[in-house]
Tab-separated table of C-alpha atoms in Angstrom:
chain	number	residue	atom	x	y	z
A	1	UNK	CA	60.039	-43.695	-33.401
A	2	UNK	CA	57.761	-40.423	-33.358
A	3	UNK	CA	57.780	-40.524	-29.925
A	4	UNK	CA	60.590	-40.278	-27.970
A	5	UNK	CA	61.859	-37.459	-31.258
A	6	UNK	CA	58.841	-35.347	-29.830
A	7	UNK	CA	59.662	-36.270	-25.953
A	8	UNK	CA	62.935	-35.643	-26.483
A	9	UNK	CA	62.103	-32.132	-28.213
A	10	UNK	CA	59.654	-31.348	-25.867
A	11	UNK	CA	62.054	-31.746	-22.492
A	12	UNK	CA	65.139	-29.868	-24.519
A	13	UNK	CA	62.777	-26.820	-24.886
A	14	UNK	CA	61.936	-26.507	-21.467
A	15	UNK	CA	65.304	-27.531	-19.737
A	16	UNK	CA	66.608	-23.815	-22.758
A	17	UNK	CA	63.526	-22.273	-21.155
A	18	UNK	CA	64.619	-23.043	-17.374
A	19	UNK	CA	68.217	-21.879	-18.654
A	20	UNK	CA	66.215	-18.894	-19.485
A	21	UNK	CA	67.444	-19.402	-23.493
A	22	UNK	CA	64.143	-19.509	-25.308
A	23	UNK	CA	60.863	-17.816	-23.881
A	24	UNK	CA	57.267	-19.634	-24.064
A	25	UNK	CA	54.648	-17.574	-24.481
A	26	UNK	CA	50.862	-18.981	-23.707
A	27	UNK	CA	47.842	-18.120	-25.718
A	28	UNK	CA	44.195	-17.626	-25.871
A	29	UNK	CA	43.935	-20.969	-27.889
A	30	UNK	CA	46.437	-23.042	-25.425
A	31	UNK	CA	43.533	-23.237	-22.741
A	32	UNK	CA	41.270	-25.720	-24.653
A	33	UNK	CA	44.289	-27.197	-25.874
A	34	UNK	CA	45.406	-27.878	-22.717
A	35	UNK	CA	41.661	-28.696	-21.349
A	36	UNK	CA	41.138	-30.959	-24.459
A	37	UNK	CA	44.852	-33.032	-23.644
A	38	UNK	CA	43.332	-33.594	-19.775
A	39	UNK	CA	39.998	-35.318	-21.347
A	40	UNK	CA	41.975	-37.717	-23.456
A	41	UNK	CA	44.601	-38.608	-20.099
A	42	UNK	CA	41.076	-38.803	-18.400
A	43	UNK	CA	39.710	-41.148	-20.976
A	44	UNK	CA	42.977	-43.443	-21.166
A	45	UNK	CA	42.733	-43.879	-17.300
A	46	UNK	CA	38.693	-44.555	-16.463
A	47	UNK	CA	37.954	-46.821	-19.650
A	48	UNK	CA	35.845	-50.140	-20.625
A	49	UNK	CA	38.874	-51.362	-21.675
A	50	UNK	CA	42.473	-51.695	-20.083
A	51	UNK	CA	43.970	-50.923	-23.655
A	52	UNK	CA	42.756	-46.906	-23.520
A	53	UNK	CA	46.340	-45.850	-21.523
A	54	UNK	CA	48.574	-46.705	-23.651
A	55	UNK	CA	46.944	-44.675	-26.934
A	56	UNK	CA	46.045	-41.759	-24.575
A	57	UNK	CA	49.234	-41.168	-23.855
A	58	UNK	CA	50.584	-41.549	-27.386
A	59	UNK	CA	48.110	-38.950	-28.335
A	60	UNK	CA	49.139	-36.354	-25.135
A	61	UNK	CA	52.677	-36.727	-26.294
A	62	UNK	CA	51.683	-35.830	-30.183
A	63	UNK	CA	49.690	-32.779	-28.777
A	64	UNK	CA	52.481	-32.183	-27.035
A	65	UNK	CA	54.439	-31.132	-30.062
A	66	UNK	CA	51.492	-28.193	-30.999
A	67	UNK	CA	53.527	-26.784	-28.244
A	68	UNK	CA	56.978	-27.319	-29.012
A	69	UNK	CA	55.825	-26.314	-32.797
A	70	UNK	CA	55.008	-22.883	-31.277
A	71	UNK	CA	57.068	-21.816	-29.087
A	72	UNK	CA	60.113	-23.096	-31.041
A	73	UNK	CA	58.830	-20.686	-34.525
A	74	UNK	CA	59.912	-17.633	-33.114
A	75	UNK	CA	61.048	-16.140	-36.846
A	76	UNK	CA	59.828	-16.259	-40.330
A	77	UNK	CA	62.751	-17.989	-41.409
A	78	UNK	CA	62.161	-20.622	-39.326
A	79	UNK	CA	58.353	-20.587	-40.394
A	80	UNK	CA	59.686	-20.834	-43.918
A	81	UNK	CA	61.969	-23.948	-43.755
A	82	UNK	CA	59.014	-25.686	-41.332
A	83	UNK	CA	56.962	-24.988	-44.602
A	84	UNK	CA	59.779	-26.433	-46.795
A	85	UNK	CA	60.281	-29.179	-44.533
A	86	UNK	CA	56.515	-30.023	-44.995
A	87	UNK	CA	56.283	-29.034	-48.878
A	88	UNK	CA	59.449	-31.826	-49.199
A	89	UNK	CA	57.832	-34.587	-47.267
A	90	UNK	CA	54.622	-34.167	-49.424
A	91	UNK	CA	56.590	-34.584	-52.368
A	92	UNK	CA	58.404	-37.496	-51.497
A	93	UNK	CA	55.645	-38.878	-50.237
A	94	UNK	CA	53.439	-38.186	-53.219
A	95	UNK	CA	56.147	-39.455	-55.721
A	96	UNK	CA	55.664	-42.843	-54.171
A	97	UNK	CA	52.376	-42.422	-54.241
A	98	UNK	CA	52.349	-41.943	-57.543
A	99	UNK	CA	54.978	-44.731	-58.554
A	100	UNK	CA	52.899	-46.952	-56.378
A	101	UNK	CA	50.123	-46.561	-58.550
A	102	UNK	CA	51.376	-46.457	-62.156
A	103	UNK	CA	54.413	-48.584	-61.951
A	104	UNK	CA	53.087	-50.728	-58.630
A	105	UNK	CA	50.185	-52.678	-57.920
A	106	UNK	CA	47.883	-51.060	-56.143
A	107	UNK	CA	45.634	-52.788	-53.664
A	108	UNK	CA	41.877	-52.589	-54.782
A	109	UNK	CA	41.073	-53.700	-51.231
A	110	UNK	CA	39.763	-50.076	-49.923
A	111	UNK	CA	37.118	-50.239	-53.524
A	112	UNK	CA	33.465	-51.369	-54.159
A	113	UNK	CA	34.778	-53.888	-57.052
A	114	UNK	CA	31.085	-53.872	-58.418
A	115	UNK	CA	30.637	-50.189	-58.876
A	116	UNK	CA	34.459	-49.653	-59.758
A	117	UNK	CA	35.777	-52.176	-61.769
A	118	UNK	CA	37.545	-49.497	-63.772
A	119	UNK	CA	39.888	-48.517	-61.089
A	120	UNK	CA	42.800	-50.707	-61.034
A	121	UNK	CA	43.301	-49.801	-57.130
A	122	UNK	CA	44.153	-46.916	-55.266
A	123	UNK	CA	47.685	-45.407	-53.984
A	124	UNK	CA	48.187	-45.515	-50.261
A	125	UNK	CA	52.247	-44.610	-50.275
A	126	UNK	CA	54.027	-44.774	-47.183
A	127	UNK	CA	50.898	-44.774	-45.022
A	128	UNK	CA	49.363	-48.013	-46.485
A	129	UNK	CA	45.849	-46.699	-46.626
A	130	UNK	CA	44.412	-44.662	-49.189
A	131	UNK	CA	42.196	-42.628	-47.266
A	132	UNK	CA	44.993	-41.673	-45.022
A	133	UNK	CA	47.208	-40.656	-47.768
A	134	UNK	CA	44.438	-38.069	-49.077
A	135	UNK	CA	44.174	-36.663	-45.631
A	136	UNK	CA	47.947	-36.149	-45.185
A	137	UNK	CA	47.969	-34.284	-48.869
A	138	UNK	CA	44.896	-31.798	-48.339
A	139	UNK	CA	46.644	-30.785	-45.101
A	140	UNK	CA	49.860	-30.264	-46.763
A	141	UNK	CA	49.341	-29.339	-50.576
A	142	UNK	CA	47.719	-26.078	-49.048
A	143	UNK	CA	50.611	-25.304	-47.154
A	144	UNK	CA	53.291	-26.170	-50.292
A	145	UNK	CA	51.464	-23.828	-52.349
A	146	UNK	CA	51.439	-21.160	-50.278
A	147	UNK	CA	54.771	-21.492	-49.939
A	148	UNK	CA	55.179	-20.954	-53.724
A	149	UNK	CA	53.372	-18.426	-53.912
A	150	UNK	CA	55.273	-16.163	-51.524
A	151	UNK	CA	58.924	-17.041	-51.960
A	152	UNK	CA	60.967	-14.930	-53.859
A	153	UNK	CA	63.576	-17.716	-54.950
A	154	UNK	CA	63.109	-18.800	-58.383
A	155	UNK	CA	64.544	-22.594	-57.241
A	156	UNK	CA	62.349	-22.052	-54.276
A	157	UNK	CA	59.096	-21.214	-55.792
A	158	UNK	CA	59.937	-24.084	-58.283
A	159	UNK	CA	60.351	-26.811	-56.176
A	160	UNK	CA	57.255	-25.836	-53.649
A	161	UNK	CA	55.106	-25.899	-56.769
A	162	UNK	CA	56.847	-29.306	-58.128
A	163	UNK	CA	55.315	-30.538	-54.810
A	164	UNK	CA	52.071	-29.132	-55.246
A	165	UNK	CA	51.425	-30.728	-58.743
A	166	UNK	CA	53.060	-33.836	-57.294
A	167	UNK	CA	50.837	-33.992	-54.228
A	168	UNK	CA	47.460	-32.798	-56.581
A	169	UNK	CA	48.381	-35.880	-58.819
A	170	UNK	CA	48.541	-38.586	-56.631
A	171	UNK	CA	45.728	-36.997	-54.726
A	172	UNK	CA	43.569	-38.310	-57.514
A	173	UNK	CA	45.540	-41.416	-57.340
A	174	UNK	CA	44.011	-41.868	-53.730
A	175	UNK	CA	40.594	-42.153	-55.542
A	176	UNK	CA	39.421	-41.181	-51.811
A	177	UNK	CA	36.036	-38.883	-52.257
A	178	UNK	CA	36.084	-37.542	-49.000
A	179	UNK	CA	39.871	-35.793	-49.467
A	180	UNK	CA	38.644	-34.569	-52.493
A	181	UNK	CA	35.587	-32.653	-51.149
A	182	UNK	CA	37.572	-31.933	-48.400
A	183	UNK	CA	40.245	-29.436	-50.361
A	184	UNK	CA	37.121	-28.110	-52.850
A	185	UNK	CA	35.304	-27.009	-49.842
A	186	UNK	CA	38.176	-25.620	-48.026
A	187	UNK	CA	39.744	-24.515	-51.071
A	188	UNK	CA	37.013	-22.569	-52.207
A	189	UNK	CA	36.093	-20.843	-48.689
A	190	UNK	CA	39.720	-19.740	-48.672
A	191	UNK	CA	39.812	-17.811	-52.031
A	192	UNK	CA	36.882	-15.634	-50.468
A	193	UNK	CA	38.388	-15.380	-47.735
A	194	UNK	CA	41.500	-13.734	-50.096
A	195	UNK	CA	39.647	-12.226	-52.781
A	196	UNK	CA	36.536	-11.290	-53.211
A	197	UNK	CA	36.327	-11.558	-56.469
A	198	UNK	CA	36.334	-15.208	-56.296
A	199	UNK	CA	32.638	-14.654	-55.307
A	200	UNK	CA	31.629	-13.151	-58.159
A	201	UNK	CA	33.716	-15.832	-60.173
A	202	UNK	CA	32.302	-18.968	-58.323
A	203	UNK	CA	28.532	-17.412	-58.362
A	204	UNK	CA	29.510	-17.359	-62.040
A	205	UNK	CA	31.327	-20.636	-62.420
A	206	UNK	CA	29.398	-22.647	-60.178
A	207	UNK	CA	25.891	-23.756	-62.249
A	208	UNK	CA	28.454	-24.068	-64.999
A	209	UNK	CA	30.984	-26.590	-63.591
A	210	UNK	CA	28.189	-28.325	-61.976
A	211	UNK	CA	26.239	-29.238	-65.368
A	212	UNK	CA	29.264	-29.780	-66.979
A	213	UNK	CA	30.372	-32.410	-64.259
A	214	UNK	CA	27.004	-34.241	-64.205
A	215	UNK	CA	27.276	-34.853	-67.991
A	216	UNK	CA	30.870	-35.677	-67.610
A	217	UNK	CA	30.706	-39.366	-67.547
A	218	UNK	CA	34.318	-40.022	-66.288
A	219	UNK	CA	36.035	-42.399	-64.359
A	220	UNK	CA	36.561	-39.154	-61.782
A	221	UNK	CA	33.245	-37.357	-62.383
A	222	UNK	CA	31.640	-41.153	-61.563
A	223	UNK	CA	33.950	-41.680	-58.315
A	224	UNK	CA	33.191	-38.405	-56.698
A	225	UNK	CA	29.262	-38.251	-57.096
A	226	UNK	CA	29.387	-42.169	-55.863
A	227	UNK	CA	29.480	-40.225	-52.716
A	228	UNK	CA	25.589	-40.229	-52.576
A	229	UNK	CA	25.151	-43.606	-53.815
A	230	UNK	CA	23.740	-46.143	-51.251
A	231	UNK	CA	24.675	-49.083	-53.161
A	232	UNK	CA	28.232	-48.308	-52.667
A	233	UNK	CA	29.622	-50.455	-50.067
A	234	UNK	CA	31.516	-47.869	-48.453
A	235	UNK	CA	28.583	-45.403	-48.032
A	236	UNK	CA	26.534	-47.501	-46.784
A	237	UNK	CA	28.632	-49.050	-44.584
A	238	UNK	CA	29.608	-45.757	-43.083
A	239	UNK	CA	25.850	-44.990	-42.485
A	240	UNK	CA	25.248	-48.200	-40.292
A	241	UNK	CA	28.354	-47.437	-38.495
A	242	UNK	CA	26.982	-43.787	-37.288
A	243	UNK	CA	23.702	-45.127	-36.700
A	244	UNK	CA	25.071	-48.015	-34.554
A	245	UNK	CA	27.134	-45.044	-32.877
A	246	UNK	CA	24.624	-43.072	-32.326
A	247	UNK	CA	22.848	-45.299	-30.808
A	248	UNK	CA	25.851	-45.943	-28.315
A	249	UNK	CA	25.598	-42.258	-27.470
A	250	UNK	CA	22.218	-42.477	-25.720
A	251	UNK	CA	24.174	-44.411	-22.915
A	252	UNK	CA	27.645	-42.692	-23.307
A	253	UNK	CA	27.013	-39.280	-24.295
A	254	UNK	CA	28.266	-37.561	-21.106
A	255	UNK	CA	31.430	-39.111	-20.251
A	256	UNK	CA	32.324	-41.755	-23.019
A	257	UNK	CA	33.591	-44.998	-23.028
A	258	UNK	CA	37.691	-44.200	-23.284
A	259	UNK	CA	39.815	-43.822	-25.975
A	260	UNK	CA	41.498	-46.338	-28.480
A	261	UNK	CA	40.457	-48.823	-30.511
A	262	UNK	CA	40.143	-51.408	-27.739
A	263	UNK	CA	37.464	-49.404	-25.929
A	264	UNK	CA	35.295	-48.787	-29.208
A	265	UNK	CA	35.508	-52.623	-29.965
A	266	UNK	CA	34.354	-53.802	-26.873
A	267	UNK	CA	31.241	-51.729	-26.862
A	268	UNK	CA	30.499	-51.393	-30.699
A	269	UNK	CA	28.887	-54.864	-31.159
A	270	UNK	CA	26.158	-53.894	-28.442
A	271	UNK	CA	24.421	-51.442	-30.371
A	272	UNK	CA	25.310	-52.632	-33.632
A	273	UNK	CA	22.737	-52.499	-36.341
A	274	UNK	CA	22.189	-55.659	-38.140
A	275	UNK	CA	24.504	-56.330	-40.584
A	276	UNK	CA	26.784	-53.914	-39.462
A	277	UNK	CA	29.608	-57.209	-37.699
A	278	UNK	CA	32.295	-54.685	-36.330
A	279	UNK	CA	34.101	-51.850	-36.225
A	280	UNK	CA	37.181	-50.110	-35.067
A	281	UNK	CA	35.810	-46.710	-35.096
A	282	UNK	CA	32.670	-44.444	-35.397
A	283	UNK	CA	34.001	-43.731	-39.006
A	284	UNK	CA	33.615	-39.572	-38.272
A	285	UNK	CA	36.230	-37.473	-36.122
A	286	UNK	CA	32.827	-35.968	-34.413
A	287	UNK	CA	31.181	-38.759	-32.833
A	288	UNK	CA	34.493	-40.225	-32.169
A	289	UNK	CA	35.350	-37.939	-29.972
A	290	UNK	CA	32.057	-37.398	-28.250
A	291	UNK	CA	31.857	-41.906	-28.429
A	292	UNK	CA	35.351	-42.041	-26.309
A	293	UNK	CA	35.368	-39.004	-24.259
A	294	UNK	CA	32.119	-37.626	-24.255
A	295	UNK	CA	30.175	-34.586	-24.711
A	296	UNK	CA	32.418	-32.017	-23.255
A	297	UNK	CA	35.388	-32.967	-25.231
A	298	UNK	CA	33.900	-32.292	-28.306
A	299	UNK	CA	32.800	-29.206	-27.020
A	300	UNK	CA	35.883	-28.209	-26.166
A	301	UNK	CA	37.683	-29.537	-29.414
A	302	UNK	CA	34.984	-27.741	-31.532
A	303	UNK	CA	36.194	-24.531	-29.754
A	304	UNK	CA	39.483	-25.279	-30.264
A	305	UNK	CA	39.184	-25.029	-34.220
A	306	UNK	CA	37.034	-22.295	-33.844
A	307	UNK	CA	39.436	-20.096	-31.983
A	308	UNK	CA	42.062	-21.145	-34.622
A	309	UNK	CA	39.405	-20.512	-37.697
A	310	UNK	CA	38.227	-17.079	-36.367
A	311	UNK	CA	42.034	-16.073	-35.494
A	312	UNK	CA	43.220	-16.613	-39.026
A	313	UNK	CA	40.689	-15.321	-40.594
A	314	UNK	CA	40.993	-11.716	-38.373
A	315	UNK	CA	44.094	-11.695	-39.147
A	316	UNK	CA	43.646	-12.171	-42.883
A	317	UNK	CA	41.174	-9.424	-42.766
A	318	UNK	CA	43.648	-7.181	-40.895
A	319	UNK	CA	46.531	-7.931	-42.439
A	320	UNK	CA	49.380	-5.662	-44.660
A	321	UNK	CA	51.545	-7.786	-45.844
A	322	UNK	CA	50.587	-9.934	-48.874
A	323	UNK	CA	52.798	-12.767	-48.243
A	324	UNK	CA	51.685	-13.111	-44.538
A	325	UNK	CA	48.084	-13.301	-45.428
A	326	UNK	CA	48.989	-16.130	-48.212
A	327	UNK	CA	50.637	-18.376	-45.452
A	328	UNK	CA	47.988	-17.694	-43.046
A	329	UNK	CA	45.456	-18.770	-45.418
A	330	UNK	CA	47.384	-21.771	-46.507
A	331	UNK	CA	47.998	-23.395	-42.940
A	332	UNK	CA	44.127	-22.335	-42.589
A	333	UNK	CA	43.192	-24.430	-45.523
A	334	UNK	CA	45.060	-27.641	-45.063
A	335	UNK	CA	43.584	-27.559	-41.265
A	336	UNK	CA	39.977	-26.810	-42.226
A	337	UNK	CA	40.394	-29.449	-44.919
A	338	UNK	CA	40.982	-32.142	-42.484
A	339	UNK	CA	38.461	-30.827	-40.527
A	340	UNK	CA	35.585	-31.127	-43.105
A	341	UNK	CA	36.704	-34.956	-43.924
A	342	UNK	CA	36.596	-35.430	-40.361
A	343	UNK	CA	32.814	-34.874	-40.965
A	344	UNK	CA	33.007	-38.718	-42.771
A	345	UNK	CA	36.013	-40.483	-41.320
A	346	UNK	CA	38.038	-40.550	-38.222
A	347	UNK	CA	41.006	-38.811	-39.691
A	348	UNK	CA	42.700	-38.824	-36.146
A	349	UNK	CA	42.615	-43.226	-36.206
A	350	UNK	CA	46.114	-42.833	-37.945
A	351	UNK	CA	48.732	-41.150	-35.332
A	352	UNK	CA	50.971	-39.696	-37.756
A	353	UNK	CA	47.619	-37.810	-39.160
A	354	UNK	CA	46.949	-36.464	-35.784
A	355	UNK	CA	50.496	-35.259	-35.016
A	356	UNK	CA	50.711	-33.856	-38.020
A	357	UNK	CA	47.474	-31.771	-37.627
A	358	UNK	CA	48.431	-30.341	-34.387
A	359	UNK	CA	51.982	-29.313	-35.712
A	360	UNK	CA	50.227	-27.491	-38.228
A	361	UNK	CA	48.121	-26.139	-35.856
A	362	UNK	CA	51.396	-24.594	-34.017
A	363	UNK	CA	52.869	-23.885	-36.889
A	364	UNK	CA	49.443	-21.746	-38.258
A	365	UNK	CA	49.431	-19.906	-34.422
A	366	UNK	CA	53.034	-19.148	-34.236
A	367	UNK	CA	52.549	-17.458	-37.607
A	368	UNK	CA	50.034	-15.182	-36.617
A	369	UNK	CA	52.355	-14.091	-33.575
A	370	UNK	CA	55.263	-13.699	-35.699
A	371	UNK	CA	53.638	-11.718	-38.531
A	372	UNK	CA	51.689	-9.576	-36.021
A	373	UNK	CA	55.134	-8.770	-35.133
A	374	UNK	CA	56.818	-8.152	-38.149
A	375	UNK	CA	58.004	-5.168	-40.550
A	376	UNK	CA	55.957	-5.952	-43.223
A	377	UNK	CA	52.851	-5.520	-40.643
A	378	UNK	CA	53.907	-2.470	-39.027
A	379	UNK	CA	55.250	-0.693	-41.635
A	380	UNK	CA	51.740	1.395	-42.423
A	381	UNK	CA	51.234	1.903	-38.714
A	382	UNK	CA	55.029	3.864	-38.478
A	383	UNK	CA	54.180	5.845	-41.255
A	384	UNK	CA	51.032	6.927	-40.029
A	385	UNK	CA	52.928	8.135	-37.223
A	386	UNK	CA	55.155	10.079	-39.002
């Protein structure tokens, strides 16, 4: 259903921009973006598998709409109801979430039942998986609150921070440890990034929060440092995985094998460690990306959300306006976010999680343009003039 909506988006824009009725305007960061959407047509066409076409194109069309995202946010207003748009979805999302896992029945099928008894399952919503569901609300909960924080509408701050606390809650109800240190980490490098107060504050709060969390012995506390813990199933699951993959790599590094699930299973059993029976993915954005289209692609991707990273954060430095620099950080957070839990799962295995990055992605680059251009940004300069 996603697709043809984007297709359909996509081909209105340019048929306005042939009209000459709306203006595209490339970027620095749309080179790699285009390079990067080449390699994956590349790797849906020479593959191990005949399956690789049909999910390369799905994901060409979803990068597709990084584009449309951009050139189509050509005023803060229109920034401002894509972030309520967003801020809404989370909520909804995160209220079934929620309902799912208090009213519902769970499914305890994504838990070590040994080590977690406790838990009487974990919330996957509308996207069925639990893991999923924390990487959709670390990419938006940033965004929602930034929203709150910058809109002068007493209804409109309200509801944006309704969503937040909505989205926070069944956050923990995802029980999923690698959302979780995704937002601290991302969290945390933002408020330095705004502040820098928060430096002296977390050099401060750090030791503290850290003893008090390893004599916390809570059903959280115990989920979140079972991150470390080999007897978990999960962990050490995920560590035969990317040693299975690696091992892959020493005959695919350059050029990879194609991309989809279809390619990866056909190959995966070959180097697979013992004990490790099968899998549909290398379990980490990283070496997925380097496993189906090789070396170069990550490269490329890695420079990709550098560009963005280093963008924001000049911008942040640079910037006048208060409210501009609180968005800008927020779409930098909820990208970065995803980013570090690709370090431990392939957060782009679910498409809507991989469309959704990449509109944020527009959405975070348009914003820059826009506020670059605004009032609020120029204001000092004029009066310097004067």
């Amino acid at each position: 259903l996603l697709v043809p909506l984007i297709i359909m988006s996509f081909f209105s824009f340019g048929l306005k921009w042939i009209c000459g009725r709306r203006t595209a305007r490339f970027t620095f960061i749309d080179v790699p973006i285009i390079i990067f959407t080449l390699m994956i047509l590349s790797g849906g066409i020479f593959s191990v598998s005949g399956g690789s076409l049909k999910p390369a194109l799905l994901y060409v069309c979803f990068i597709s709409a990084y584009f449309t995202m951009k050139w189509l946010s050509r005023s803060s207003d229109f920034i401002v109801r894509a972030m309520q748009a967003i801020a809404f979805g989370a909520a909804i999302v995160s209220f079934i979430g929620i309902c799912e896992y208090f009213i519902g029945d769970p499914s305890d099928i994504w838990q070590d039942s040994n080590l977690f008894a406790s838990l009487k399952g974990r919330a996957g919503a509308t996207f069925d998986n639990p893991n999923v569901l924390g990487e959709y609300l670390i990419m938006t909960m940033p965004i929602s609150l930034a929203l709150g924080l910058t809109q002068k509408s007493v209804v409109a701050k309200t509801s944006a921070y309704i969503s937040v606390s909505l989205s926070a809650v069944c956050l923990i109800c995802t029980w999923s440890r690698g959302a979780w240190l995704g937002i601290m980490l991302a969290g945390a490098a933002v408020l330095l990034l705004y502040t820098k107060k928060w430096l002296v504050g977390g050099i401060i709060a750090l030791p503290v929060a850290g003893c008090a969390l390893t004599y916390l012995n809570t059903t959280f506390t115990n989920r979140l440092f079972s991150i470390a813990n080999l007897n978990d199933s999960s962990t050490s699951y995920r560590i035969g995985i990317w040693k299975s993959t690696l091992s892959m790599l020493k005959d695919t590094f350059w050029y990879g094998i194609g991309v989809g699930t279809d390619a990866f299973t056909s190959v995966f059993p070959c180097y697979a460690m013992s004990g490790i029976t099968s899998a549909y993915h290398a379990h980490s954005l990283y070496l997925q990306i380097i496993t189906e289209t090789g070396i170069f692609s990550l490269i490329t991707f890695v420079i990709i959300a550098f560009v963005f990273i280093q963008q924001s954060i000049s911008f942040e430095a640079k910037s006048n306006a208060k409210s501009n620099k609180t968005v800008c950080l927020g779409i930098l957070c909820g990208a970065v976010a995803l980013l570090l839990q690709g370090l431990t799962d392939h957060v782009f295995y679910n498409y809507r999680i991989f469309l959704m990055f990449w509109l944020i992605i527009g959405l975070g680059v348009a914003h820059l343009e826009v506020a670059k251009e605004s009032a609020e940004e120029n204001e000092i300069m004029v009066y310097d003039a004067r």
